[in-house]
Amino acid sequence: MSEANKYEAVIGLEVHAQLLTASKLFCGDSIRFGALPNTHVSPITLAHPGTLPKTNKKAVEYAIKTGIACHCEIERQNYFARKNYFYADLPKGYQISQHTTPICKGGYITIQTASGKKNIQLNRIHIEEDAGKSIHDIYDDTTCIDLNRAGTPLIEIVTEPCIASGEEAYQYISELRKLVRWIEVCDGNMEEGSLRCDANISIRLKGETTLGTKVEVKNLNSIRNVKKAIEYEIERMIEIVERGGKIIQQTRSFDAATDTTFAIRDKEEANDYRYFADPDLAPFHLTEAYIQSIRSTIPALPQTLKEELIQDYQLSDYDASLLCDDKLIVQFFLSSAKLSNNYKAIANWILGPIKQWLNEHGTDFETFPLYPATLTKLIMLIDDGKINFSVASSKLLPTLIKTNQDPLELAQSLNIIQSADSSEIMHWVNEAILSMPDKVNEYKKGKKGLIGLFVGEVKKISKGKADPKRVTELLQEKLKQ
Ligand code: ADP
Ligand code: MG
């Protein structure tokens, strides 16, 4: 057994997601990203004595929404706790969080692995406020503090230690990101810090049931970096253990320039945050009716829709997954599928020429102007043999996206309706054959691959108006003689 194969990795992820509320968790300051530093800082954010926090109901709603989407149990009896520690960008000297009653418990997120589906078990989701931002790279000898972010509502989504590799972690965060965007509670933007991940990693010998000593890699700001940091750590730890060394519990940071991690601090013992219930905030009770009313706002989730696309629309697993990457894409598919039964063609158009057009124009489905009805009419023209796919995607689609006019009228005005008229096609076929006597000889001697060349020639002569299927048939017939 090779060295690395003796061990298995155990990973637990803590993800902080900024909620898409208009204002902060306990006051009316805006949470808009990119504002001038220290402009969204009311006396409550600044922790002036005598100010009182008031809970943002939207934040609670969004946390519950996430919990329901992740199959969690929702805690009915909640309170906020003070987590005491000192940090320069934490003006109160404590962070308001949840302690013994996280709003969501248990639950899971399903990922796809090489060996099938796996449910990544969640430990909890709780609500807390963000700290401000310390900026170390403006001045050499001074740290700048921007308190705009202080008090921004976050949910922290904590998994059980049940993730087995960097790749699984990658899939998990991708799914989680897709989900929070889908239900519109977080924009999922990792570069702007709306979604941040800490990875806890340990290794142990295969078959071992107790957990090994973990290290925690903090503040990973892209999904790729989460994977890289984990893979680097696993290798580093195996090497230490193989050399007879011991893993020490550490907090580490990822260096994206070298794809390595480095120690920030050793964790001697558990932090003592002296949690207690925040006396300024009353406990809150959630009624069954309230939770039900939130449940009813949740749209069909990607996993459910994917199954539906496979079952009811006979799409492949692959096509269904791609369509369910984005809520707007799948909505476009479903609207189109109400108008045409050629589901496979609709999927092909969306995943092929339409996605390509969006990429080329640097845009997405949010502002995509083509009507589903225009697409399905276009598909019908092809199915009726009036135009072929390549002409439709290169000549018609770009115009239709702008005008949504009737595809048949547009094709007529461009004079590209295919001729289904055999005598007209036969005329083009004859012309092509006459223009290439040598190739015709070679074909007749057995070089059947030349058929493509003849079809291409007819396409040219007919200016794309001859149905390629019919052309091939007529050519084969003609060349037999
Ligand atoms: P802490 O108090 O250090 O934050 P928690 O028990 O709250 O630790 O766990 C934080 C995260 O670390 C969770 O996602 C959990 O699954 C994970 N975790 C805990 N112990 C280990 C371990 N030995 N190896 C890997 N992950 C772990
Ligand atoms: Mg932690």
Short mmCIF file of C-alpha atoms and ligand atoms in Angstrom, two decimals:
data_model
loop_
_atom_site.label_atom_id
_atom_site.label_comp_id
_atom_site.label_asym_id
_atom_site.label_seq_id
_atom_site.Cartn_x
_atom_site.Cartn_y
_atom_site.Cartn_z
CA MET A 1 0.00 0.00 0.00
CA SER A 2 1.42 3.37 -0.95
CA GLU A 3 1.94 5.90 1.80
CA ALA A 4 -0.93 8.18 0.87
CA ASN A 5 -3.36 5.25 0.60
CA LYS A 6 -3.01 4.36 4.27
CA TYR A 7 -4.73 7.59 5.26
CA GLU A 8 -8.08 9.19 4.76
CA ALA A 9 -8.92 12.85 5.06
CA VAL A 10 -11.76 14.22 7.17
CA ILE A 11 -13.00 17.71 6.38
CA GLY A 12 -15.64 19.99 7.87
CA LEU A 13 -16.51 23.34 6.31
CA GLU A 14 -17.78 26.54 7.88
CA VAL A 15 -19.27 28.89 5.30
CA HIS A 16 -20.32 32.46 6.06
CA ALA A 17 -22.92 33.84 3.69
CA GLN A 18 -23.93 37.51 3.68
CA LEU A 19 -27.67 37.84 3.47
CA LEU A 20 -29.23 39.94 0.73
CA THR A 21 -31.14 42.21 3.06
CA ALA A 22 -31.25 45.96 2.41
CA SER A 23 -29.98 46.84 5.87
CA LYS A 24 -27.86 45.49 8.72
CA LEU A 25 -28.85 42.82 11.22
CA PHE A 26 -29.64 45.18 14.09
CA CYS A 27 -29.98 48.66 12.56
CA GLY A 28 -30.99 50.51 9.39
CA ASP A 29 -27.52 51.09 7.87
CA SER A 30 -27.24 49.94 4.27
CA ILE A 31 -25.10 46.86 3.58
CA ARG A 32 -24.28 47.84 0.00
CA PHE A 33 -20.81 46.65 -1.07
CA GLY A 34 -18.24 49.15 -2.33
CA ALA A 35 -19.47 52.32 -0.58
CA LEU A 36 -16.95 54.91 0.59
CA PRO A 37 -15.31 53.66 3.82
CA ASN A 38 -17.14 54.45 7.06
CA THR A 39 -20.24 55.94 5.45
CA HIS A 40 -22.73 53.30 6.62
CA VAL A 41 -21.98 53.69 10.28
CA SER A 42 -24.85 54.82 12.49
CA PRO A 43 -24.32 55.13 16.27
CA ILE A 44 -25.58 51.54 16.60
CA THR A 45 -22.89 50.22 14.25
CA LEU A 46 -20.34 52.32 16.14
CA ALA A 47 -21.56 50.88 19.47
CA HIS A 48 -22.23 54.21 21.10
CA PRO A 49 -23.43 53.84 24.69
CA GLY A 50 -27.19 53.88 25.04
CA THR A 51 -27.98 52.60 21.56
CA LEU A 52 -30.23 49.59 21.21
CA PRO A 53 -30.25 46.89 18.53
CA LYS A 54 -33.45 45.79 16.76
CA THR A 55 -33.59 42.53 14.83
CA ASN A 56 -33.99 42.67 11.05
CA LYS A 57 -36.93 40.36 10.33
CA LYS A 58 -35.79 39.77 6.75
CA ALA A 59 -32.53 38.23 7.99
CA VAL A 60 -34.43 35.75 10.15
CA GLU A 61 -36.69 34.94 7.20
CA TYR A 62 -33.69 34.30 4.91
CA ALA A 63 -32.01 32.03 7.47
CA ILE A 64 -35.20 29.98 7.78
CA LYS A 65 -35.53 29.86 3.98
CA THR A 66 -32.01 28.45 3.72
CA GLY A 67 -32.71 25.94 6.47
CA ILE A 68 -35.85 24.66 4.76
CA ALA A 69 -34.00 24.37 1.44
CA CYS A 70 -31.31 22.31 3.23
CA HIS A 71 -33.83 19.98 4.94
CA CYS A 72 -32.96 21.32 8.40
CA GLU A 73 -35.08 21.30 11.51
CA ILE A 74 -36.08 24.88 12.39
CA GLU A 75 -35.64 25.95 16.01
CA ARG A 76 -38.85 27.50 17.38
CA GLN A 77 -37.39 29.11 20.50
CA ASN A 78 -34.51 31.43 19.64
CA TYR A 79 -32.34 34.03 21.33
CA PHE A 80 -29.21 35.97 20.41
CA ALA A 81 -26.03 35.58 22.44
CA ARG A 82 -23.03 37.81 22.91
CA LYS A 83 -19.74 36.25 21.86
CA ASN A 84 -17.12 38.27 23.68
CA TYR A 85 -13.74 38.96 22.21
CA PHE A 86 -11.72 42.01 21.35
CA TYR A 87 -10.84 43.01 17.85
CA ALA A 88 -10.18 46.46 16.41
CA ASP A 89 -12.90 46.08 13.78
CA LEU A 90 -15.47 44.89 16.31
CA PRO A 91 -16.56 48.13 18.02
CA LYS A 92 -18.81 46.57 20.68
CA GLY A 93 -16.15 44.19 21.95
CA TYR A 94 -18.56 41.35 21.28
CA GLN A 95 -20.27 39.86 18.30
CA ILE A 96 -23.99 39.14 18.41
CA SER A 97 -24.46 35.54 17.36
CA GLN A 98 -26.50 32.47 18.26
CA HIS A 99 -25.08 29.97 20.69
CA THR A 100 -27.11 27.09 22.11
CA THR A 101 -30.07 27.57 19.75
CA PRO A 102 -28.89 27.84 16.16
CA ILE A 103 -31.96 28.65 14.07
CA CYS A 104 -31.47 25.56 11.86
CA LYS A 105 -30.26 22.14 12.97
CA GLY A 106 -29.17 19.09 10.97
CA GLY A 107 -30.07 18.90 7.30
CA TYR A 108 -27.92 18.16 4.30
CA ILE A 109 -26.83 19.24 0.84
CA THR A 110 -26.61 16.61 -1.90
CA ILE A 111 -23.54 16.54 -4.11
CA GLN A 112 -22.57 14.40 -7.07
CA THR A 113 -19.36 12.40 -6.64
CA ALA A 114 -17.60 9.96 -8.97
CA SER A 115 -19.27 7.11 -7.11
CA GLY A 116 -22.76 8.63 -7.06
CA LYS A 117 -24.77 10.97 -4.89
CA LYS A 118 -23.63 11.87 -1.39
CA ASN A 119 -25.46 13.88 1.26
CA ILE A 120 -23.14 16.27 3.05
CA GLN A 121 -24.60 16.45 6.56
CA LEU A 122 -24.99 19.85 8.16
CA ASN A 123 -24.47 20.41 11.85
CA ARG A 124 -26.25 23.77 12.02
CA ILE A 125 -26.98 27.12 10.41
CA HIS A 126 -26.96 30.12 12.70
CA ILE A 127 -27.40 33.87 12.33
CA GLU A 128 -24.67 36.31 13.34
CA GLU A 129 -23.38 39.76 12.50
CA ASP A 130 -20.24 40.44 10.48
CA ALA A 131 -17.29 42.44 11.82
CA GLY A 132 -15.80 45.47 10.07
CA LYS A 133 -12.83 45.20 7.77
CA SER A 134 -9.18 45.76 8.73
CA ILE A 135 -7.17 46.83 5.71
CA HIS A 136 -3.45 46.21 6.04
CA ASP A 137 -2.21 46.93 2.54
CA ILE A 138 -2.79 50.68 2.09
CA TYR A 139 -0.06 51.95 4.45
CA ASP A 140 3.13 50.17 5.53
CA ASP A 141 2.84 50.98 9.21
CA THR A 142 -0.87 51.60 9.72
CA THR A 143 -3.96 49.46 9.55
CA CYS A 144 -7.11 51.14 8.21
CA ILE A 145 -10.50 50.15 9.54
CA ASP A 146 -13.71 50.32 7.52
CA LEU A 147 -16.79 49.72 9.64
CA ASN A 148 -19.29 49.66 6.76
CA ARG A 149 -19.42 45.89 6.98
CA ALA A 150 -19.80 45.76 10.77
CA GLY A 151 -23.26 44.45 11.59
CA THR A 152 -23.97 42.93 8.15
CA PRO A 153 -26.24 39.89 8.56
CA LEU A 154 -24.56 36.54 8.01
CA ILE A 155 -25.59 32.97 8.24
CA GLU A 156 -22.92 30.46 9.12
CA ILE A 157 -23.48 27.04 7.59
CA VAL A 158 -21.46 24.36 9.40
CA THR A 159 -21.06 20.81 8.10
CA GLU A 160 -20.35 17.68 10.07
CA PRO A 161 -16.83 16.34 9.58
CA CYS A 162 -17.97 14.16 6.68
CA ILE A 163 -16.27 15.55 3.57
CA ALA A 164 -13.57 13.24 2.23
CA SER A 165 -11.57 15.26 -0.30
CA GLY A 166 -10.84 18.61 -1.87
CA GLU A 167 -13.04 17.62 -4.79
CA GLU A 168 -16.01 16.86 -2.52
CA ALA A 169 -15.50 20.21 -0.79
CA TYR A 170 -15.47 21.86 -4.23
CA GLN A 171 -18.76 20.18 -5.15
CA TYR A 172 -20.32 21.04 -1.80
CA ILE A 173 -19.54 24.75 -2.02
CA SER A 174 -20.64 24.86 -5.66
CA GLU A 175 -24.00 23.34 -4.67
CA LEU A 176 -24.36 25.57 -1.62
CA ARG A 177 -23.56 28.65 -3.69
CA LYS A 178 -26.06 27.64 -6.35
CA LEU A 179 -28.70 27.05 -3.68
CA VAL A 180 -28.37 30.39 -1.85
CA ARG A 181 -28.47 32.21 -5.17
CA TRP A 182 -31.44 30.15 -6.30
CA ILE A 183 -33.50 31.06 -3.24
CA GLU A 184 -32.17 34.64 -3.41
CA VAL A 185 -30.79 34.92 0.11
CA CYS A 186 -27.14 35.61 -0.87
CA ASP A 187 -25.48 36.71 -4.10
CA GLY A 188 -22.76 34.05 -3.66
CA ASN A 189 -20.03 36.43 -4.77
CA MET A 190 -16.83 35.00 -3.26
CA GLU A 191 -14.53 37.73 -4.61
CA GLU A 192 -16.53 40.41 -2.80
CA GLY A 193 -16.64 38.25 0.32
CA SER A 194 -20.39 37.56 0.28
CA LEU A 195 -19.50 33.88 0.65
CA ARG A 196 -16.43 32.93 2.69
CA CYS A 197 -15.19 29.55 3.70
CA ASP A 198 -13.04 28.16 6.52
CA ALA A 199 -11.87 24.58 6.00
CA ASN A 200 -11.17 22.24 8.95
CA ILE A 201 -8.96 19.38 7.91
CA SER A 202 -7.57 16.29 9.60
CA ILE A 203 -6.25 12.94 8.52
CA ARG A 204 -6.38 9.50 10.12
CA LEU A 205 -5.49 5.93 9.25
CA LYS A 206 -8.21 4.21 7.27
CA GLY A 207 -10.48 2.22 9.56
CA GLU A 208 -9.81 4.55 12.50
CA THR A 209 -13.02 5.98 14.02
CA THR A 210 -11.78 8.81 16.20
CA LEU A 211 -10.97 12.14 14.57
CA GLY A 212 -7.40 13.30 14.14
CA THR A 213 -6.10 16.71 15.20
CA LYS A 214 -7.44 19.35 12.84
CA VAL A 215 -6.06 22.49 11.32
CA GLU A 216 -8.35 25.29 10.20
CA VAL A 217 -7.56 27.20 7.00
CA LYS A 218 -9.28 30.58 7.19
CA ASN A 219 -10.97 32.89 4.74
CA LEU A 220 -10.74 31.04 1.47
CA ASN A 221 -12.11 33.35 -1.19
CA SER A 222 -12.75 31.09 -4.14
CA ILE A 223 -14.05 27.58 -4.61
CA ARG A 224 -10.86 26.58 -6.39
CA ASN A 225 -8.78 27.83 -3.48
CA VAL A 226 -10.83 25.76 -1.04
CA LYS A 227 -9.95 22.66 -3.04
CA LYS A 228 -6.30 23.59 -3.43
CA ALA A 229 -5.85 24.45 0.25
CA ILE A 230 -7.39 21.15 1.31
CA GLU A 231 -5.28 19.12 -1.09
CA TYR A 232 -2.13 20.88 0.03
CA GLU A 233 -2.96 20.36 3.71
CA ILE A 234 -3.70 16.65 3.30
CA GLU A 235 -0.35 16.14 1.64
CA ARG A 236 1.46 18.23 4.23
CA MET A 237 -0.08 16.32 7.12
CA ILE A 238 0.61 12.90 5.65
CA GLU A 239 4.21 13.88 5.19
CA ILE A 240 4.51 15.00 8.82
CA VAL A 241 2.95 11.82 10.17
CA GLU A 242 5.02 9.62 7.86
CA ARG A 243 8.17 11.30 9.15
CA GLY A 244 7.08 10.38 12.69
CA GLY A 245 5.91 13.90 13.54
CA LYS A 246 2.71 15.08 15.19
CA ILE A 247 0.04 17.39 13.78
CA ILE A 248 -0.49 20.43 15.97
CA GLN A 249 -3.82 22.19 16.09
CA GLN A 250 -3.35 25.39 14.14
CA THR A 251 -5.10 28.16 12.34
CA ARG A 252 -3.59 28.59 8.88
CA SER A 253 -4.02 30.84 5.89
CA PHE A 254 -3.87 30.10 2.16
CA ASP A 255 -1.35 31.81 -0.08
CA ALA A 256 -2.89 31.94 -3.55
CA ALA A 257 0.42 32.95 -5.13
CA THR A 258 2.07 29.64 -4.23
CA ASP A 259 -0.97 27.39 -3.61
CA THR A 260 0.38 26.62 -0.13
CA THR A 261 -0.79 27.34 3.42
CA PHE A 262 1.09 28.88 6.33
CA ALA A 263 0.48 28.97 10.08
CA ILE A 264 -1.08 32.09 11.59
CA ARG A 265 -1.41 30.85 15.15
CA ASP A 266 -1.32 27.70 17.23
CA LYS A 267 -4.48 26.96 19.16
CA GLU A 268 -3.35 26.16 22.69
CA GLU A 269 -6.80 25.57 24.12
CA ALA A 270 -10.43 26.28 23.33
CA ASN A 271 -11.30 29.97 23.26
CA ASP A 272 -13.48 31.18 26.08
CA TYR A 273 -15.97 33.56 24.53
CA ARG A 274 -18.03 33.94 27.71
CA TYR A 275 -21.28 33.61 25.81
CA PHE A 276 -24.45 34.93 27.45
CA ALA A 277 -27.92 35.87 26.18
CA ASP A 278 -27.92 39.45 24.86
CA PRO A 279 -30.05 41.39 27.36
CA ASP A 280 -30.84 44.07 24.76
CA LEU A 281 -32.63 41.63 22.47
CA ALA A 282 -35.75 39.71 23.47
CA PRO A 283 -35.84 36.00 22.66
CA PHE A 284 -38.04 35.29 19.64
CA HIS A 285 -40.48 32.49 19.06
CA LEU A 286 -41.26 31.23 15.57
CA THR A 287 -44.76 29.93 14.95
CA GLU A 288 -45.58 27.02 12.71
CA ALA A 289 -47.72 29.32 10.53
CA TYR A 290 -44.82 31.74 10.05
CA ILE A 291 -42.45 28.95 9.02
CA GLN A 292 -45.08 27.60 6.61
CA SER A 293 -45.50 31.03 5.06
CA ILE A 294 -41.76 31.12 4.35
CA ARG A 295 -41.82 27.58 3.00
CA SER A 296 -44.38 28.68 0.44
CA THR A 297 -41.99 31.32 -0.97
CA ILE A 298 -39.32 28.76 -1.88
CA PRO A 299 -39.19 27.99 -5.60
CA ALA A 300 -38.67 24.45 -6.91
CA LEU A 301 -35.06 23.59 -6.08
CA PRO A 302 -32.38 22.53 -8.57
CA GLN A 303 -32.30 18.87 -7.46
CA THR A 304 -36.06 18.55 -7.86
CA LEU A 305 -36.07 20.26 -11.24
CA LYS A 306 -33.21 18.12 -12.47
CA GLU A 307 -35.17 14.94 -11.67
CA GLU A 308 -38.18 16.46 -13.42
CA LEU A 309 -36.18 17.23 -16.57
CA ILE A 310 -34.92 13.65 -16.70
CA GLN A 311 -38.29 12.01 -15.90
CA ASP A 312 -40.79 14.23 -17.69
CA TYR A 313 -38.71 15.61 -20.55
CA GLN A 314 -36.46 12.62 -21.24
CA LEU A 315 -33.26 14.69 -21.03
CA SER A 316 -29.91 13.14 -20.19
CA ASP A 317 -28.46 13.55 -16.70
CA TYR A 318 -25.77 15.75 -18.23
CA ASP A 319 -28.13 18.13 -20.06
CA ALA A 320 -30.45 18.30 -17.04
CA SER A 321 -27.55 19.23 -14.74
CA LEU A 322 -26.36 21.97 -17.04
CA LEU A 323 -29.84 23.44 -17.44
CA CYS A 324 -30.31 23.43 -13.66
CA ASP A 325 -27.13 25.40 -13.06
CA ASP A 326 -29.18 28.55 -13.24
CA LYS A 327 -32.80 29.21 -12.30
CA LEU A 328 -33.36 31.52 -15.28
CA ILE A 329 -32.03 28.94 -17.74
CA VAL A 330 -34.29 26.23 -16.47
CA GLN A 331 -37.25 28.62 -16.49
CA PHE A 332 -36.52 29.44 -20.13
CA PHE A 333 -36.40 25.72 -20.88
CA LEU A 334 -39.70 25.02 -19.11
CA SER A 335 -41.47 27.92 -20.83
CA SER A 336 -40.22 26.71 -24.20
CA ALA A 337 -41.18 23.12 -23.44
CA LYS A 338 -44.80 24.25 -22.98
CA LEU A 339 -44.79 25.31 -26.64
CA SER A 340 -42.90 22.49 -28.33
CA ASN A 341 -42.47 18.80 -27.65
CA ASN A 342 -39.00 18.70 -29.13
CA TYR A 343 -37.40 18.93 -25.68
CA LYS A 344 -34.02 17.66 -26.80
CA ALA A 345 -33.83 20.38 -29.47
CA ILE A 346 -34.76 23.07 -26.93
CA ALA A 347 -32.01 21.84 -24.59
CA ASN A 348 -29.51 21.74 -27.45
CA TRP A 349 -30.35 25.28 -28.53
CA ILE A 350 -30.04 26.63 -24.99
CA LEU A 351 -26.81 24.80 -24.17
CA GLY A 352 -25.31 25.40 -27.62
CA PRO A 353 -25.94 28.53 -29.71
CA ILE A 354 -27.79 30.52 -27.04
CA LYS A 355 -25.13 30.04 -24.35
CA GLN A 356 -22.48 30.83 -26.94
CA TRP A 357 -24.29 34.03 -27.88
CA LEU A 358 -24.53 35.02 -24.19
CA ASN A 359 -20.80 34.36 -23.69
CA GLU A 360 -19.85 36.34 -26.75
CA HIS A 361 -21.97 39.26 -25.59
CA GLY A 362 -20.78 39.04 -21.98
CA THR A 363 -24.33 38.77 -20.70
CA ASP A 364 -26.67 36.23 -19.12
CA PHE A 365 -30.27 35.04 -19.05
CA GLU A 366 -31.34 37.85 -16.78
CA THR A 367 -31.49 40.25 -19.71
CA PHE A 368 -31.79 37.73 -22.56
CA PRO A 369 -34.46 39.12 -24.88
CA LEU A 370 -35.40 36.09 -27.00
CA TYR A 371 -38.94 34.83 -26.36
CA PRO A 372 -39.35 31.10 -25.80
CA ALA A 373 -42.05 31.25 -28.49
CA THR A 374 -39.56 32.57 -31.04
CA LEU A 375 -37.19 29.72 -30.26
CA THR A 376 -39.86 27.06 -30.57
CA LYS A 377 -41.04 28.50 -33.92
CA LEU A 378 -37.47 28.31 -35.12
CA ILE A 379 -37.22 24.70 -34.00
CA MET A 380 -40.44 23.95 -35.86
CA LEU A 381 -38.98 25.37 -39.09
CA ILE A 382 -36.07 22.98 -38.79
CA ASP A 383 -38.30 20.03 -37.92
CA ASP A 384 -40.39 20.80 -41.01
CA GLY A 385 -37.25 20.71 -43.16
CA LYS A 386 -37.64 24.36 -44.16
CA ILE A 387 -34.18 25.38 -42.92
CA ASN A 388 -31.28 23.48 -41.44
CA PHE A 389 -29.73 23.88 -38.01
CA SER A 390 -26.50 25.51 -39.08
CA VAL A 391 -28.24 28.19 -41.16
CA ALA A 392 -30.75 28.72 -38.37
CA SER A 393 -28.08 29.25 -35.72
CA SER A 394 -25.71 31.35 -37.79
CA LYS A 395 -28.09 33.44 -39.91
CA LEU A 396 -31.39 33.62 -38.02
CA LEU A 397 -30.69 33.42 -34.29
CA PRO A 398 -28.64 36.63 -33.91
CA THR A 399 -31.38 38.66 -35.63
CA LEU A 400 -34.23 36.92 -33.82
CA ILE A 401 -32.63 37.69 -30.46
CA LYS A 402 -32.85 41.37 -31.37
CA THR A 403 -36.25 41.42 -33.07
CA ASN A 404 -38.27 38.36 -31.97
CA GLN A 405 -39.91 38.51 -35.40
CA ASP A 406 -41.53 35.47 -36.96
CA PRO A 407 -38.67 33.09 -37.92
CA LEU A 408 -40.48 31.96 -41.08
CA GLU A 409 -40.90 35.53 -42.30
CA LEU A 410 -37.27 36.31 -41.54
CA ALA A 411 -36.10 33.19 -43.39
CA GLN A 412 -38.29 34.12 -46.36
CA SER A 413 -37.00 37.66 -46.44
CA LEU A 414 -33.41 36.33 -46.43
CA ASN A 415 -34.39 33.86 -49.14
CA ILE A 416 -33.00 30.86 -47.23
CA ILE A 417 -36.02 28.59 -47.09
CA GLN A 418 -34.82 25.15 -48.09
CA SER A 419 -36.22 23.63 -51.12
CA ALA A 420 -37.99 20.38 -50.48
CA ASP A 421 -38.69 20.28 -54.16
CA SER A 422 -36.74 17.30 -55.49
CA SER A 423 -36.46 18.59 -59.02
CA GLU A 424 -34.87 21.83 -57.86
CA ILE A 425 -32.46 19.95 -55.58
CA MET A 426 -31.72 17.49 -58.38
CA HIS A 427 -30.73 20.41 -60.55
CA TRP A 428 -28.16 21.53 -57.93
CA VAL A 429 -26.97 17.95 -57.43
CA ASN A 430 -26.31 17.59 -61.15
CA GLU A 431 -24.47 20.87 -61.26
CA ALA A 432 -22.22 19.77 -58.37
CA ILE A 433 -21.48 16.39 -59.94
CA LEU A 434 -20.64 17.91 -63.29
CA SER A 435 -18.22 20.36 -61.68
CA MET A 436 -16.09 17.58 -60.11
CA PRO A 437 -15.62 14.71 -62.60
CA ASP A 438 -12.37 13.47 -60.98
CA LYS A 439 -13.89 13.27 -57.53
CA VAL A 440 -16.91 11.49 -58.94
CA ASN A 441 -14.59 8.85 -60.41
CA GLU A 442 -12.79 8.38 -57.12
CA TYR A 443 -16.14 8.05 -55.35
CA LYS A 444 -17.30 5.43 -57.78
CA LYS A 445 -14.06 3.50 -57.20
CA GLY A 446 -14.94 3.27 -53.52
CA LYS A 447 -13.88 6.51 -51.80
CA LYS A 448 -17.31 6.95 -50.23
CA GLY A 449 -16.09 9.59 -47.80
CA LEU A 450 -16.25 12.09 -50.64
CA ILE A 451 -20.02 12.33 -50.18
CA GLY A 452 -19.44 15.15 -47.69
CA LEU A 453 -17.60 17.13 -50.32
CA PHE A 454 -20.49 16.82 -52.77
CA VAL A 455 -23.04 17.79 -50.10
CA GLY A 456 -20.91 20.83 -49.30
CA GLU A 457 -20.78 21.80 -52.95
CA VAL A 458 -24.57 21.56 -53.28
CA LYS A 459 -24.89 23.65 -50.13
CA LYS A 460 -22.73 26.29 -51.78
CA ILE A 461 -24.52 26.27 -55.10
CA SER A 462 -27.95 26.36 -53.44
CA LYS A 463 -26.86 29.02 -50.95
CA GLY A 464 -27.92 26.74 -48.10
CA LYS A 465 -31.44 26.27 -49.38
CA ALA A 466 -31.24 22.54 -50.02
CA ASP A 467 -32.18 20.22 -47.18
CA PRO A 468 -28.88 18.36 -46.55
CA LYS A 469 -30.66 15.10 -45.75
CA ARG A 470 -32.51 15.11 -49.05
CA VAL A 471 -29.34 16.21 -50.86
CA THR A 472 -27.41 13.24 -49.47
CA GLU A 473 -30.13 10.84 -50.53
CA LEU A 474 -30.30 12.22 -54.05
CA LEU A 475 -26.51 12.28 -54.40
CA GLN A 476 -26.18 8.66 -53.30
CA GLU A 477 -28.88 7.62 -55.75
CA LYS A 478 -27.36 9.59 -58.59
CA LEU A 479 -23.79 8.36 -57.98
CA LYS A 480 -24.88 4.73 -57.99
CA GLN A 481 -25.63 5.02 -61.67
P1 ADP B 1 -14.33 24.91 16.57
O1 ADP B 1 -14.94 25.08 17.90
O2 ADP B 1 -12.85 24.73 16.58
O3 ADP B 1 -14.79 25.90 15.56
P2 ADP B 1 -16.31 22.92 15.84
O4 ADP B 1 -16.51 21.68 16.63
O5 ADP B 1 -17.31 24.00 15.98
O6 ADP B 1 -14.84 23.45 16.09
O7 ADP B 1 -16.24 22.51 14.33
C1 ADP B 1 -15.97 23.40 13.32
C2 ADP B 1 -15.91 22.66 12.03
O8 ADP B 1 -14.79 21.77 12.03
C3 ADP B 1 -17.10 21.77 11.71
O9 ADP B 1 -17.39 21.88 10.33
C4 ADP B 1 -16.64 20.39 12.07
O10 ADP B 1 -17.29 19.43 11.26
C5 ADP B 1 -15.17 20.46 11.72
N1 ADP B 1 -14.33 19.56 12.51
C6 ADP B 1 -14.30 19.39 13.85
N2 ADP B 1 -13.35 18.52 14.21
C7 ADP B 1 -12.73 18.12 13.08
C8 ADP B 1 -11.66 17.23 12.78
N3 ADP B 1 -11.00 16.58 13.73
N4 ADP B 1 -11.31 17.08 11.48
C9 ADP B 1 -11.94 17.74 10.51
N5 ADP B 1 -12.95 18.57 10.73
C10 ADP B 1 -13.34 18.76 11.99
MG MG B 2 -14.14 27.34 13.70
#
